[in-house]
JSON list of C-alpha atoms and ligand atoms in Angstrom, two decimals:
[
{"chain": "A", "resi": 512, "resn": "UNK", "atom": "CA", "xyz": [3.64, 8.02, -18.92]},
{"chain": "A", "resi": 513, "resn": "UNK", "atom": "CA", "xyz": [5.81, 9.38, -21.85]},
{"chain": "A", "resi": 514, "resn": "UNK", "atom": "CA", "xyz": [8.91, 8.18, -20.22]},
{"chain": "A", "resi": 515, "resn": "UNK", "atom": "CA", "xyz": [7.27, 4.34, -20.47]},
{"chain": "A", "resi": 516, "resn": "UNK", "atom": "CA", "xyz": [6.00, 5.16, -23.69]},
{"chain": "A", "resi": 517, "resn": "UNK", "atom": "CA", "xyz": [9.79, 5.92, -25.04]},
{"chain": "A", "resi": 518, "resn": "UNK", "atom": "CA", "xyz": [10.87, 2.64, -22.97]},
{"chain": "A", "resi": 519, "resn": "UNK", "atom": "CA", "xyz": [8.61, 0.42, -25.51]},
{"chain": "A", "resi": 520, "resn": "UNK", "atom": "CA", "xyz": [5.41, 0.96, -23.32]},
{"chain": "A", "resi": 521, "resn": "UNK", "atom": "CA", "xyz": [2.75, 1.59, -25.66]},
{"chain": "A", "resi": 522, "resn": "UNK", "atom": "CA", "xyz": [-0.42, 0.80, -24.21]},
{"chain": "A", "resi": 523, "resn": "UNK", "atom": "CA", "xyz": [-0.36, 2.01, -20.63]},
{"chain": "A", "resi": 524, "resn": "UNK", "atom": "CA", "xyz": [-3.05, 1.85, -17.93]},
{"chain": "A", "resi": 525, "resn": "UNK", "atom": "CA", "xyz": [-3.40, 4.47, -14.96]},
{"chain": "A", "resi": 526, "resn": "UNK", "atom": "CA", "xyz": [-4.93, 3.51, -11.92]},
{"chain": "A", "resi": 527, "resn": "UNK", "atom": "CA", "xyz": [-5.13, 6.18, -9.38]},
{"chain": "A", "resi": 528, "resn": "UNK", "atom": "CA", "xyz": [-6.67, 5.50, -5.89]},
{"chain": "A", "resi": 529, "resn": "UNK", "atom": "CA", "xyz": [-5.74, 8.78, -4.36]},
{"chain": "A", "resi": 530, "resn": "UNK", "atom": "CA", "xyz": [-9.14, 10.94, -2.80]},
{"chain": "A", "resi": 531, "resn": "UNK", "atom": "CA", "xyz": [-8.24, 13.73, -5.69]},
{"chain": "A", "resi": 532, "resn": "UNK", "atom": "CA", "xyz": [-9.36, 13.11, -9.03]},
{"chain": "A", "resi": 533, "resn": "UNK", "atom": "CA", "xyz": [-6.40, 13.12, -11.03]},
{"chain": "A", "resi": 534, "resn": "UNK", "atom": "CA", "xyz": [-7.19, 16.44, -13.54]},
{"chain": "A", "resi": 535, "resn": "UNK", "atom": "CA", "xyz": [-4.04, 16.85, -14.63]},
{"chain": "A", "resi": 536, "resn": "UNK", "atom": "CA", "xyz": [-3.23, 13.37, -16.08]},
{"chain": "A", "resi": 537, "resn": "UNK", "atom": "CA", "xyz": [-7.05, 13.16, -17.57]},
{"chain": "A", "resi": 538, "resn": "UNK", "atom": "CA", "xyz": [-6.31, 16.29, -19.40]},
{"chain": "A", "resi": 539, "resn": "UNK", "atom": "CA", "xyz": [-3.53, 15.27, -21.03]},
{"chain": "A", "resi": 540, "resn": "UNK", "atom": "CA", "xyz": [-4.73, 11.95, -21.81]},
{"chain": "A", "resi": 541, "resn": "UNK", "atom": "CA", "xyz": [-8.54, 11.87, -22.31]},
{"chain": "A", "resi": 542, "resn": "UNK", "atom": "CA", "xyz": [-7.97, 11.68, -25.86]},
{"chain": "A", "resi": 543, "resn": "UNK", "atom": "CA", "xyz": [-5.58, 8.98, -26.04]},
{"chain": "A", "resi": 544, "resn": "UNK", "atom": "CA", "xyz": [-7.01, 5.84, -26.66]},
{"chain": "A", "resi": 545, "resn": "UNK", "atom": "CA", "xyz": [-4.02, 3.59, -25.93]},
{"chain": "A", "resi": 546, "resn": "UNK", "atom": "CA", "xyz": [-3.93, 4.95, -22.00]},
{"chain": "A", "resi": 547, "resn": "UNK", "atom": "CA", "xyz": [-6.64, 3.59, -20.37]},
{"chain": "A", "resi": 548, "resn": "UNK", "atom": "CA", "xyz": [-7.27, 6.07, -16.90]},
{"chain": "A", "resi": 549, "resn": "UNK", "atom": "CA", "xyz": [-9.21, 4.81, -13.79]},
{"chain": "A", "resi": 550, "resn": "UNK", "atom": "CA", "xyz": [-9.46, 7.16, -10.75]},
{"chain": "A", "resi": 551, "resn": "UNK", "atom": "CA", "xyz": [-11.28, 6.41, -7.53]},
{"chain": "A", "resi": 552, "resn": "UNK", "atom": "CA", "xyz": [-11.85, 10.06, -5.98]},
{"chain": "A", "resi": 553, "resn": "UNK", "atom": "CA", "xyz": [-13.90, 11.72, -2.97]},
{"chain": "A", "resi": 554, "resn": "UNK", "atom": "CA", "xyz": [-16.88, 13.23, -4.61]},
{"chain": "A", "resi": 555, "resn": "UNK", "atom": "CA", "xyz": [-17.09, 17.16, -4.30]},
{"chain": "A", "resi": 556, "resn": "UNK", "atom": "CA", "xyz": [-13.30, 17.50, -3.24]},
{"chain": "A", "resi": 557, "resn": "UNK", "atom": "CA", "xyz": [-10.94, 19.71, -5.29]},
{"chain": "A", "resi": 558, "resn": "UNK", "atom": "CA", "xyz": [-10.43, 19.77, -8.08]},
{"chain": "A", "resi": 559, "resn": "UNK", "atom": "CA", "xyz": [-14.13, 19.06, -8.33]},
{"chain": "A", "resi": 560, "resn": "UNK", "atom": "CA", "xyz": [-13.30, 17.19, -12.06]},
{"chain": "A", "resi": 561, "resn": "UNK", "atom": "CA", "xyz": [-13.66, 13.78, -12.38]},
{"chain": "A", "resi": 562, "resn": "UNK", "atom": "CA", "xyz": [-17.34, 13.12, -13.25]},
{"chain": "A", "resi": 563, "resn": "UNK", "atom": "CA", "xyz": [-18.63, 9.90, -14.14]},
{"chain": "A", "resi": 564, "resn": "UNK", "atom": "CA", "xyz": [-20.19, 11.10, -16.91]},
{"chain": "A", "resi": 565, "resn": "UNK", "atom": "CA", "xyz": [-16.57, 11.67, -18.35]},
{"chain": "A", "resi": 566, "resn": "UNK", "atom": "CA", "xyz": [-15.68, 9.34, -21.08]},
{"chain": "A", "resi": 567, "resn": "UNK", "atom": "CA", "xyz": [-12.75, 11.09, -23.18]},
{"chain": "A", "resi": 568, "resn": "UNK", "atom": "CA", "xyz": [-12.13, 8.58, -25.93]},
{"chain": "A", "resi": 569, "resn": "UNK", "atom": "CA", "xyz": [-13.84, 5.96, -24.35]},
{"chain": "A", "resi": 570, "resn": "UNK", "atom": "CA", "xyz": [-10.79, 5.54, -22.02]},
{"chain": "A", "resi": 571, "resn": "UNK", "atom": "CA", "xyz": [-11.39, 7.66, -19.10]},
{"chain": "A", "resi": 572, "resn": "UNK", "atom": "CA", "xyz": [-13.41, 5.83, -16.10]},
{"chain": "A", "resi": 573, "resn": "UNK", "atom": "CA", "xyz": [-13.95, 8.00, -13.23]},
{"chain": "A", "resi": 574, "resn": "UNK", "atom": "CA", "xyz": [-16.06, 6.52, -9.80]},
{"chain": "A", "resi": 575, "resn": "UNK", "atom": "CA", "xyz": [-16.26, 9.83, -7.29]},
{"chain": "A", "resi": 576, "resn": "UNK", "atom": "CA", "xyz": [-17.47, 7.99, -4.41]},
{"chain": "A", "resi": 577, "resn": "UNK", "atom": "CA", "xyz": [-18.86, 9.04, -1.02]},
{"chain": "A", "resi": 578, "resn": "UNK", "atom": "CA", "xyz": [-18.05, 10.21, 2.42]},
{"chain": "A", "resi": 579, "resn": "UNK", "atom": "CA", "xyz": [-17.28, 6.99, 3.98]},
{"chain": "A", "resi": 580, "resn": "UNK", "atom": "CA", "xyz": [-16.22, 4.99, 1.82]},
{"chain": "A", "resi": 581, "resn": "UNK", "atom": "CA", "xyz": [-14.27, 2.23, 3.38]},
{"chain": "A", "resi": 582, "resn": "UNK", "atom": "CA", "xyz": [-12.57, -1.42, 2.27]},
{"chain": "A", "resi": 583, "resn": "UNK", "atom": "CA", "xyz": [-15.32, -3.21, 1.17]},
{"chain": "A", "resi": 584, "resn": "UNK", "atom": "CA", "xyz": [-16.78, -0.45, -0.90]},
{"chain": "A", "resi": 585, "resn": "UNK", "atom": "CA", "xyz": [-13.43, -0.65, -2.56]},
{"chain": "A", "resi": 586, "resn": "UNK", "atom": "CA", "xyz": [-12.97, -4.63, -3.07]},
{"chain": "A", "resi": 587, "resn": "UNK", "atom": "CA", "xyz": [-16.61, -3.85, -4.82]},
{"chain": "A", "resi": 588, "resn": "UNK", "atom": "CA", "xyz": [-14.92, -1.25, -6.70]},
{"chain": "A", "resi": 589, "resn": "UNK", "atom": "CA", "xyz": [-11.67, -3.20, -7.29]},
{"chain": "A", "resi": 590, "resn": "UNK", "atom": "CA", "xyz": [-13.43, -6.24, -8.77]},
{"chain": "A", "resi": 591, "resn": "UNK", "atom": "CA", "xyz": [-15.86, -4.22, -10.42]},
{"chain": "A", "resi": 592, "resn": "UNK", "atom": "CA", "xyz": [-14.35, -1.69, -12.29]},
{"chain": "A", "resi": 593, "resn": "UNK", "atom": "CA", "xyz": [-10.49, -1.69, -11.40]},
{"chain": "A", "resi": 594, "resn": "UNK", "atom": "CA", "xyz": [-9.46, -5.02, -12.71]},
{"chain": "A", "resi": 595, "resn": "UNK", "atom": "CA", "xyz": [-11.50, -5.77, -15.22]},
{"chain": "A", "resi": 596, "resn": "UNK", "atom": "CA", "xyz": [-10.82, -2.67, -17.11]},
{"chain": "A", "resi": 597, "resn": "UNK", "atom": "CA", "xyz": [-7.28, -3.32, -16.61]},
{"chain": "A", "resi": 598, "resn": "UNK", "atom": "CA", "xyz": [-7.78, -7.14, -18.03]},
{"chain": "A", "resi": 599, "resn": "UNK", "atom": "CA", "xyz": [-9.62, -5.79, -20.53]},
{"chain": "A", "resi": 600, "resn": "UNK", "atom": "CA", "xyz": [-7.36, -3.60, -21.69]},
{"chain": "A", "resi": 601, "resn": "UNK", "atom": "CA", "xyz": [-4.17, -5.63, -22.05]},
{"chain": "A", "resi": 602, "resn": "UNK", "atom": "CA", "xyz": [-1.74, -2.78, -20.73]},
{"chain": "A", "resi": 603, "resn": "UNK", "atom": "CA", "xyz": [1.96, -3.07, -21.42]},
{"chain": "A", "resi": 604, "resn": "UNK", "atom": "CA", "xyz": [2.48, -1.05, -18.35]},
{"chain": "A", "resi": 605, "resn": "UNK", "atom": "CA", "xyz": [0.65, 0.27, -15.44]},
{"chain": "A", "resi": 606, "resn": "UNK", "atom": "CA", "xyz": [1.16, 3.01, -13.50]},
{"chain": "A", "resi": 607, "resn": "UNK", "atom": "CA", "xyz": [-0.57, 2.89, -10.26]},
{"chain": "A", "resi": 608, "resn": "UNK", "atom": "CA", "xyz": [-1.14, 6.17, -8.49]},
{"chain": "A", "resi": 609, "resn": "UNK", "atom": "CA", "xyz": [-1.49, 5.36, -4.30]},
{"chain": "A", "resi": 610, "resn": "UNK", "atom": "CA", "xyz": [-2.27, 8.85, -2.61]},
{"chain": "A", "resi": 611, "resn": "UNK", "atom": "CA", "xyz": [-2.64, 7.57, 1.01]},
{"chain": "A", "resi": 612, "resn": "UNK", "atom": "CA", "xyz": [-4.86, 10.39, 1.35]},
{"chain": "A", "resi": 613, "resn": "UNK", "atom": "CA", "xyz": [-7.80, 8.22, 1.09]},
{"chain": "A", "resi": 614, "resn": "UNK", "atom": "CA", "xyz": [-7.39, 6.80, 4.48]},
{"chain": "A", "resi": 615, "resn": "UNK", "atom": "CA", "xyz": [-9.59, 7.14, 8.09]},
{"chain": "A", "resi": 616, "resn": "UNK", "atom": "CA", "xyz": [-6.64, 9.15, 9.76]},
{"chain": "A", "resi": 617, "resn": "UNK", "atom": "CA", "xyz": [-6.19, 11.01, 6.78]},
{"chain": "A", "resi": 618, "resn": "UNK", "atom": "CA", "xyz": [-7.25, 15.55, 8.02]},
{"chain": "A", "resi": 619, "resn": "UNK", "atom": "CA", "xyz": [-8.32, 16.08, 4.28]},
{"chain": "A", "resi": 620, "resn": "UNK", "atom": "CA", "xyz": [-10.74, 13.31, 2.80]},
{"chain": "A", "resi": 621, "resn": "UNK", "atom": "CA", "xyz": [-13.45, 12.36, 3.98]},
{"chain": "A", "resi": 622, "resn": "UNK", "atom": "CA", "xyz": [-13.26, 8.42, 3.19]},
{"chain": "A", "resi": 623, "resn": "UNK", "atom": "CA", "xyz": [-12.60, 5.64, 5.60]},
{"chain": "A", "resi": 624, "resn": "UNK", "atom": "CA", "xyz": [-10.12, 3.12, 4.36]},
{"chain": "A", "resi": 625, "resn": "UNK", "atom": "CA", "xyz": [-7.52, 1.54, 5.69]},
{"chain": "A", "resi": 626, "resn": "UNK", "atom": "CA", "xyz": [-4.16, 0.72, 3.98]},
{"chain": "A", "resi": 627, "resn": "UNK", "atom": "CA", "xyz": [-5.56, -2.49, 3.26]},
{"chain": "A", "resi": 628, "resn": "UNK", "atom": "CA", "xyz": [-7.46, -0.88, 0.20]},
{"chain": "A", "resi": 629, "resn": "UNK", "atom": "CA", "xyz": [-4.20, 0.21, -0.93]},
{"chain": "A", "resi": 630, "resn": "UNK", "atom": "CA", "xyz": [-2.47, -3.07, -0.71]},
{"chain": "A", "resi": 631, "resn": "UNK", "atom": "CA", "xyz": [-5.25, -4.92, -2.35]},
{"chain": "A", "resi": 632, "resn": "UNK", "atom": "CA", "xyz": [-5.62, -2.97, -5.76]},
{"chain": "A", "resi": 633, "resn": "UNK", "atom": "CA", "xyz": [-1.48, -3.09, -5.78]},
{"chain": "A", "resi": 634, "resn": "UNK", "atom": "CA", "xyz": [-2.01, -6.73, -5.33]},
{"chain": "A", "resi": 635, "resn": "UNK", "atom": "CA", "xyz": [-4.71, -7.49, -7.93]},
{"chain": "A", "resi": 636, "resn": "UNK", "atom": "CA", "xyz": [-2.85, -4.82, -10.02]},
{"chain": "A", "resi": 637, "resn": "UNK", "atom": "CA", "xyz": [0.18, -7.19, -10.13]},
{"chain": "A", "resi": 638, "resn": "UNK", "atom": "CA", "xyz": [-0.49, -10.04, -12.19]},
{"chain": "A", "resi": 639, "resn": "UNK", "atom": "CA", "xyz": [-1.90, -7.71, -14.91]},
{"chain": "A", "resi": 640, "resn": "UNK", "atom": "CA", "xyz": [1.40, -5.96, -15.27]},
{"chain": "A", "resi": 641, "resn": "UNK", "atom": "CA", "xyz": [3.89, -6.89, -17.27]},
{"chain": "A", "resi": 642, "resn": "UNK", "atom": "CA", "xyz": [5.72, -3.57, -16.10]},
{"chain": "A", "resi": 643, "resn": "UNK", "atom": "CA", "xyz": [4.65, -1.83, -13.30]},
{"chain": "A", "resi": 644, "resn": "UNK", "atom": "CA", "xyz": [5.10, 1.81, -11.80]},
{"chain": "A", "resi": 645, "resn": "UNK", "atom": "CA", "xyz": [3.79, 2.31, -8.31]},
{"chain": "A", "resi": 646, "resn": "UNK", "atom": "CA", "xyz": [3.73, 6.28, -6.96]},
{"chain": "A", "resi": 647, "resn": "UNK", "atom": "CA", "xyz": [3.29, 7.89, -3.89]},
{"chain": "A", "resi": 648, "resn": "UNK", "atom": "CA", "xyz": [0.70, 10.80, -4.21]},
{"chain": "A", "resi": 649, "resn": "UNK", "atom": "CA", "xyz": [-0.98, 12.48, -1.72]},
{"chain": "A", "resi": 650, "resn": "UNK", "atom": "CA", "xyz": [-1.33, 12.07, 2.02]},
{"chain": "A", "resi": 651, "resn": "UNK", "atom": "CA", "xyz": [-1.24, 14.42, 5.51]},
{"chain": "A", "resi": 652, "resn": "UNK", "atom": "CA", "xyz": [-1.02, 12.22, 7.91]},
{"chain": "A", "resi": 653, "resn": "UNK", "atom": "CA", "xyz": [2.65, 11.47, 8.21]},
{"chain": "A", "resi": 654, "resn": "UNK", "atom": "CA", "xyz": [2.29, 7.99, 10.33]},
{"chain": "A", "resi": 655, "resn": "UNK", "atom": "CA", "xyz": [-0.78, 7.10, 7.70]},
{"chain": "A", "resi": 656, "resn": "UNK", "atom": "CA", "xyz": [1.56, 8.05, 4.70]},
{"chain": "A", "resi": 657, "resn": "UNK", "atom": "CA", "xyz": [4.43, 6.27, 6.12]},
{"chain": "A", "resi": 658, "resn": "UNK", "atom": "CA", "xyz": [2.70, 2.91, 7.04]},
{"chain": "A", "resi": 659, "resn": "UNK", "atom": "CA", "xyz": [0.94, 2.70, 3.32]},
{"chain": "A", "resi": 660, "resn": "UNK", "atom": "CA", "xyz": [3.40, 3.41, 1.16]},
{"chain": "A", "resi": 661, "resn": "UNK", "atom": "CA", "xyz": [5.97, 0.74, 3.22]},
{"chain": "A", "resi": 662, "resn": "UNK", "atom": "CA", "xyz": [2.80, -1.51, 3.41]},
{"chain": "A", "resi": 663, "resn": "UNK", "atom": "CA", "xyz": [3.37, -1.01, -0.49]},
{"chain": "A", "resi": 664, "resn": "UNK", "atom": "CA", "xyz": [7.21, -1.31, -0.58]},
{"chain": "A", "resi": 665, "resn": "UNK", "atom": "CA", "xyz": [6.37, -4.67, 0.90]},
{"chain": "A", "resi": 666, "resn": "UNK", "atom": "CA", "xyz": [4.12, -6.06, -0.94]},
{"chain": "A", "resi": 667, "resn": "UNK", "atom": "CA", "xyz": [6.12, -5.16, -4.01]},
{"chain": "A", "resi": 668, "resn": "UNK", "atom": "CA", "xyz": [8.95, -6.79, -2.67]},
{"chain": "A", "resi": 669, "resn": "UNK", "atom": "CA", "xyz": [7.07, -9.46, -1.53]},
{"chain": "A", "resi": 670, "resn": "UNK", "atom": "CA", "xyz": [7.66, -9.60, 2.35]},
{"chain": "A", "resi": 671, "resn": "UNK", "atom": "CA", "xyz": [5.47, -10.40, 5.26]},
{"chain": "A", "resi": 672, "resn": "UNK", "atom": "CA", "xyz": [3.81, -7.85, 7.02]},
{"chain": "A", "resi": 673, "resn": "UNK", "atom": "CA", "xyz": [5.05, -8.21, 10.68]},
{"chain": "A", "resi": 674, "resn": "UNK", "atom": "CA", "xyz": [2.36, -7.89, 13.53]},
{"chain": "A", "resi": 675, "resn": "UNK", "atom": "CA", "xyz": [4.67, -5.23, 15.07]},
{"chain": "A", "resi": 676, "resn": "UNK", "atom": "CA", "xyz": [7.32, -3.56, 13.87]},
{"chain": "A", "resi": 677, "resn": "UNK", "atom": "CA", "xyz": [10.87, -3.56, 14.33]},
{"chain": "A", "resi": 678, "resn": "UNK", "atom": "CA", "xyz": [12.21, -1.33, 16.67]},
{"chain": "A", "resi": 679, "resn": "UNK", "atom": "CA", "xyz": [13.79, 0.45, 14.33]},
{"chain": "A", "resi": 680, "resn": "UNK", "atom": "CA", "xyz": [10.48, 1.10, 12.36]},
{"chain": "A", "resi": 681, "resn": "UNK", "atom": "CA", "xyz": [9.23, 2.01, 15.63]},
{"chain": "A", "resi": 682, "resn": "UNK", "atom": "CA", "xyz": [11.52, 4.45, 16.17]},
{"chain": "A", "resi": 683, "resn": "UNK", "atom": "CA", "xyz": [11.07, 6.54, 12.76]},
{"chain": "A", "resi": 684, "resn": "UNK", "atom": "CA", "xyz": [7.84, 6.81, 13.50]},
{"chain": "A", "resi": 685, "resn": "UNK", "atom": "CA", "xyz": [7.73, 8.02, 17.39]},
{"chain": "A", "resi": 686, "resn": "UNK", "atom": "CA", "xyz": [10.52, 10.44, 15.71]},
{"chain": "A", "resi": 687, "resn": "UNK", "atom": "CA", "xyz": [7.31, 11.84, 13.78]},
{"chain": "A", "resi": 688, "resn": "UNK", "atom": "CA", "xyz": [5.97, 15.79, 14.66]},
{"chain": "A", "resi": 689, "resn": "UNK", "atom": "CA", "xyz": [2.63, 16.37, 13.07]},
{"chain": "A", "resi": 690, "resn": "UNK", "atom": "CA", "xyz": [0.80, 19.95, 13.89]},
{"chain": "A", "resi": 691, "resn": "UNK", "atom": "CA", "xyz": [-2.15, 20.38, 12.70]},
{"chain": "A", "resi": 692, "resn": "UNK", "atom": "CA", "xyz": [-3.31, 23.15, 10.27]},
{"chain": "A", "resi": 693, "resn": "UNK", "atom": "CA", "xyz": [-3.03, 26.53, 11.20]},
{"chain": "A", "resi": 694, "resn": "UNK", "atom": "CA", "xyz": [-1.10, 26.52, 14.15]},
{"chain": "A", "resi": 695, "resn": "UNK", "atom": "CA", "xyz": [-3.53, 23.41, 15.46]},
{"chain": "A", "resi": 696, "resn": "UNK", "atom": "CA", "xyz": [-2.44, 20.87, 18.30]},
{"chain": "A", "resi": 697, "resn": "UNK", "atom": "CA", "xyz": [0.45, 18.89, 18.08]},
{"chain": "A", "resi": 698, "resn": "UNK", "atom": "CA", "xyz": [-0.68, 14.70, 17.79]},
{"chain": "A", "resi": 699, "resn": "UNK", "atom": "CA", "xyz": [0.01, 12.42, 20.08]},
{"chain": "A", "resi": 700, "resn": "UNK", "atom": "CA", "xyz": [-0.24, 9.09, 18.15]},
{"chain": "A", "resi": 701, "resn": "UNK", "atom": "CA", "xyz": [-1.90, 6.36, 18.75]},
{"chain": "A", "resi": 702, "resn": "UNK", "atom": "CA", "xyz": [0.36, 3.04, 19.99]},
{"chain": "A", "resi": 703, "resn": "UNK", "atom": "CA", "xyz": [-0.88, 1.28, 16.57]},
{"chain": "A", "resi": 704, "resn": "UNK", "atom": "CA", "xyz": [0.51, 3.99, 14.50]},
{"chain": "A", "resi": 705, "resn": "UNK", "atom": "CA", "xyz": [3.65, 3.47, 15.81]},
{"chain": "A", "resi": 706, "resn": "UNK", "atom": "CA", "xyz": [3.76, -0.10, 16.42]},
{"chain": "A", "resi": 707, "resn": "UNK", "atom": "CA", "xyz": [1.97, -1.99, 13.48]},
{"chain": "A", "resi": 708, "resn": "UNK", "atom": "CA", "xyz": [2.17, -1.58, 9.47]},
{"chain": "A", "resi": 709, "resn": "UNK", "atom": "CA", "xyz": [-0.93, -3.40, 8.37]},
{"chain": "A", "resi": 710, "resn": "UNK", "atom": "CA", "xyz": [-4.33, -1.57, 9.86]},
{"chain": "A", "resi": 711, "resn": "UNK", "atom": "CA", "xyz": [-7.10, -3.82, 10.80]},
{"chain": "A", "resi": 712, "resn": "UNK", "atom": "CA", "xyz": [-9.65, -4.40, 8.27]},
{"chain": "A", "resi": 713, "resn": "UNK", "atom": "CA", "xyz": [-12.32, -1.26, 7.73]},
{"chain": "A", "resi": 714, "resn": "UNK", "atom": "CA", "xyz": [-15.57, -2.50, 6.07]},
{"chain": "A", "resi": 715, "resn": "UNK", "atom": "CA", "xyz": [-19.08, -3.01, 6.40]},
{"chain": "A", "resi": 716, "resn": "UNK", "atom": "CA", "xyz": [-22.10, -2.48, 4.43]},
{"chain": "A", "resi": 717, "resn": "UNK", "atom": "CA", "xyz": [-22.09, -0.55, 0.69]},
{"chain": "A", "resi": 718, "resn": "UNK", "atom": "CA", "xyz": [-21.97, 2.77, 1.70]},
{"chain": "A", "resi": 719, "resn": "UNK", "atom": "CA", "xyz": [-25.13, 4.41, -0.23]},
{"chain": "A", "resi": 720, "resn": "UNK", "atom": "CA", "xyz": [-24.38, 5.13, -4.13]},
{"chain": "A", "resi": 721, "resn": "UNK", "atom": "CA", "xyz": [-20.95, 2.63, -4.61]},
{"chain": "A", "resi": 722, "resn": "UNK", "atom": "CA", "xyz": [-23.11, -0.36, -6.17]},
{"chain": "A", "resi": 723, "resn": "UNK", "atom": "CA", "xyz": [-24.82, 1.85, -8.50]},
{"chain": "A", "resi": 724, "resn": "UNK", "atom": "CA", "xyz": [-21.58, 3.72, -9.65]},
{"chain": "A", "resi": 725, "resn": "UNK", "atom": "CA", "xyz": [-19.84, 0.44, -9.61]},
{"chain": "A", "resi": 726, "resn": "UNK", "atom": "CA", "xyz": [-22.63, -1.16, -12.19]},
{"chain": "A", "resi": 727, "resn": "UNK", "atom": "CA", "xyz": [-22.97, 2.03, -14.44]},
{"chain": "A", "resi": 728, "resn": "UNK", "atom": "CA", "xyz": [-19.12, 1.81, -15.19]},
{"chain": "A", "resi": 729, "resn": "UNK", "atom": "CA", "xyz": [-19.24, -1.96, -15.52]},
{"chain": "A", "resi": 730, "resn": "UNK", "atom": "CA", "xyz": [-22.02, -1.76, -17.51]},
{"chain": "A", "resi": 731, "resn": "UNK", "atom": "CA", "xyz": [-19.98, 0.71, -20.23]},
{"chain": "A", "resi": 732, "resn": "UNK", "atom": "CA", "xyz": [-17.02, -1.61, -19.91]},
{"chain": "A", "resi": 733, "resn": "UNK", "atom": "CA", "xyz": [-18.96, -4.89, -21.15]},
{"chain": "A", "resi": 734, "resn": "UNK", "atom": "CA", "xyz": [-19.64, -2.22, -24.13]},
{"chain": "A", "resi": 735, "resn": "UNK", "atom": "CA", "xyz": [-16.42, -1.24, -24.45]},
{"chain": "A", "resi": 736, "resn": "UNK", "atom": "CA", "xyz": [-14.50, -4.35, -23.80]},
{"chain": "B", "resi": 1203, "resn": "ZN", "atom": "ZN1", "xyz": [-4.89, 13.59, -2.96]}
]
């Protein structure tokens, strides 16, 4: 963020989509009006920060969301909150924080996307960014991490997600050992973690407490905006 800032960057937006609240970043910026910092966070999960209640300087907009929470909840969240902060904002750079550990495969969270959540905030992300940084983050599911962040690689490059992979792909990922914790089995993937980049579509109804979070946040943007 300081590193943009000295590159000219002076009003810079933080989007972080990752299932830990980002505590670190918050605290150094909750007081700085010209960063603007949305998270999207597992509710309960460590660091246990991230409230919606905090506001910092007006700037900070946190939505902890529930177990569950899957694609549509986040298009809902995404056109919601996400963007139209953003818009509202007018960043001269964002920095978009895509922890992969938000995902169904993912041994940590709780939530149920699918790297389609990831690819659709980069996307809508895009056109509001007249520079853009785009970070890894967390994620413990190597195949999971692996497929997302490419998923992002291409979209930021601006290929076409192939229905199955190229064989080298393919390869780097049956090359993948994944124990888990504490001396658990070893996984045996499943054929579409291996063979595909792009999971299918993970939706379905608002998961209980997304619509109201969504509408309490957009409701202090139209204030703030
Ligand atoms: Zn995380």
């Amino acid at each position: 963020m300081l590193g943009l800032r000295r590159h000219g960057a002076r009003r810079v937006a933080y989007v972080d989509i990752d299932a830990h609240h980002c505590d670190g970043v918050e605290h150094a910026f909750r007081d700085d009006p010209e960063v603007l910092l949305v998270s999207t966070h597992e509710e309960g999960r460590w660091p246990r920060t991230g409230a919606i209640t905090e506001w910092g300087a007006g700037n900070v907009f946190n939505l902890p969301v529930p177990r569950g929470f899957h694609d549509d909840d986040m298009a809902r969240v995404r056109e919601g909150v996400i963007l139209p902060a953003v818009a509202a904002f007018r960043p001269d750079a964002i920095v978009m924080q895509s922890g992969s550990d938000g995902v169904l495969e993912d041994p940590q969270s709780r939530l149920a996307l699918s790297n389609n959540a990831h690819a659709g905030v980069l996307e809508g992300l895009r056109p509001l960014a007249p520079r853009l940084m785009v970070l890894g983050g967390g994620g413990y599911n190597p195949w999971a991490v692996g497929r997302c962040w490419t998923r992002l690689w291409g979209a930021l490059t601006r290929q076409e997600v192939p229905e199955r992979l190229p064989a080298e792909a393919e390869a780097v990922l049956r090359g993948l050992r994944w124990q888990r914790r504490g001396g658990g089995s070893w996984v045996t993937p499943p054929e579409e973690w291996v063979t595909t980049l792009a999971d299918p579509w993970r939706g379905g109804g608002p998961t209980e407490g997304v619509a109201e979070r969504v509408e309490f946040l957009a409701a202090r943007l139209r204030a703030w905006a």
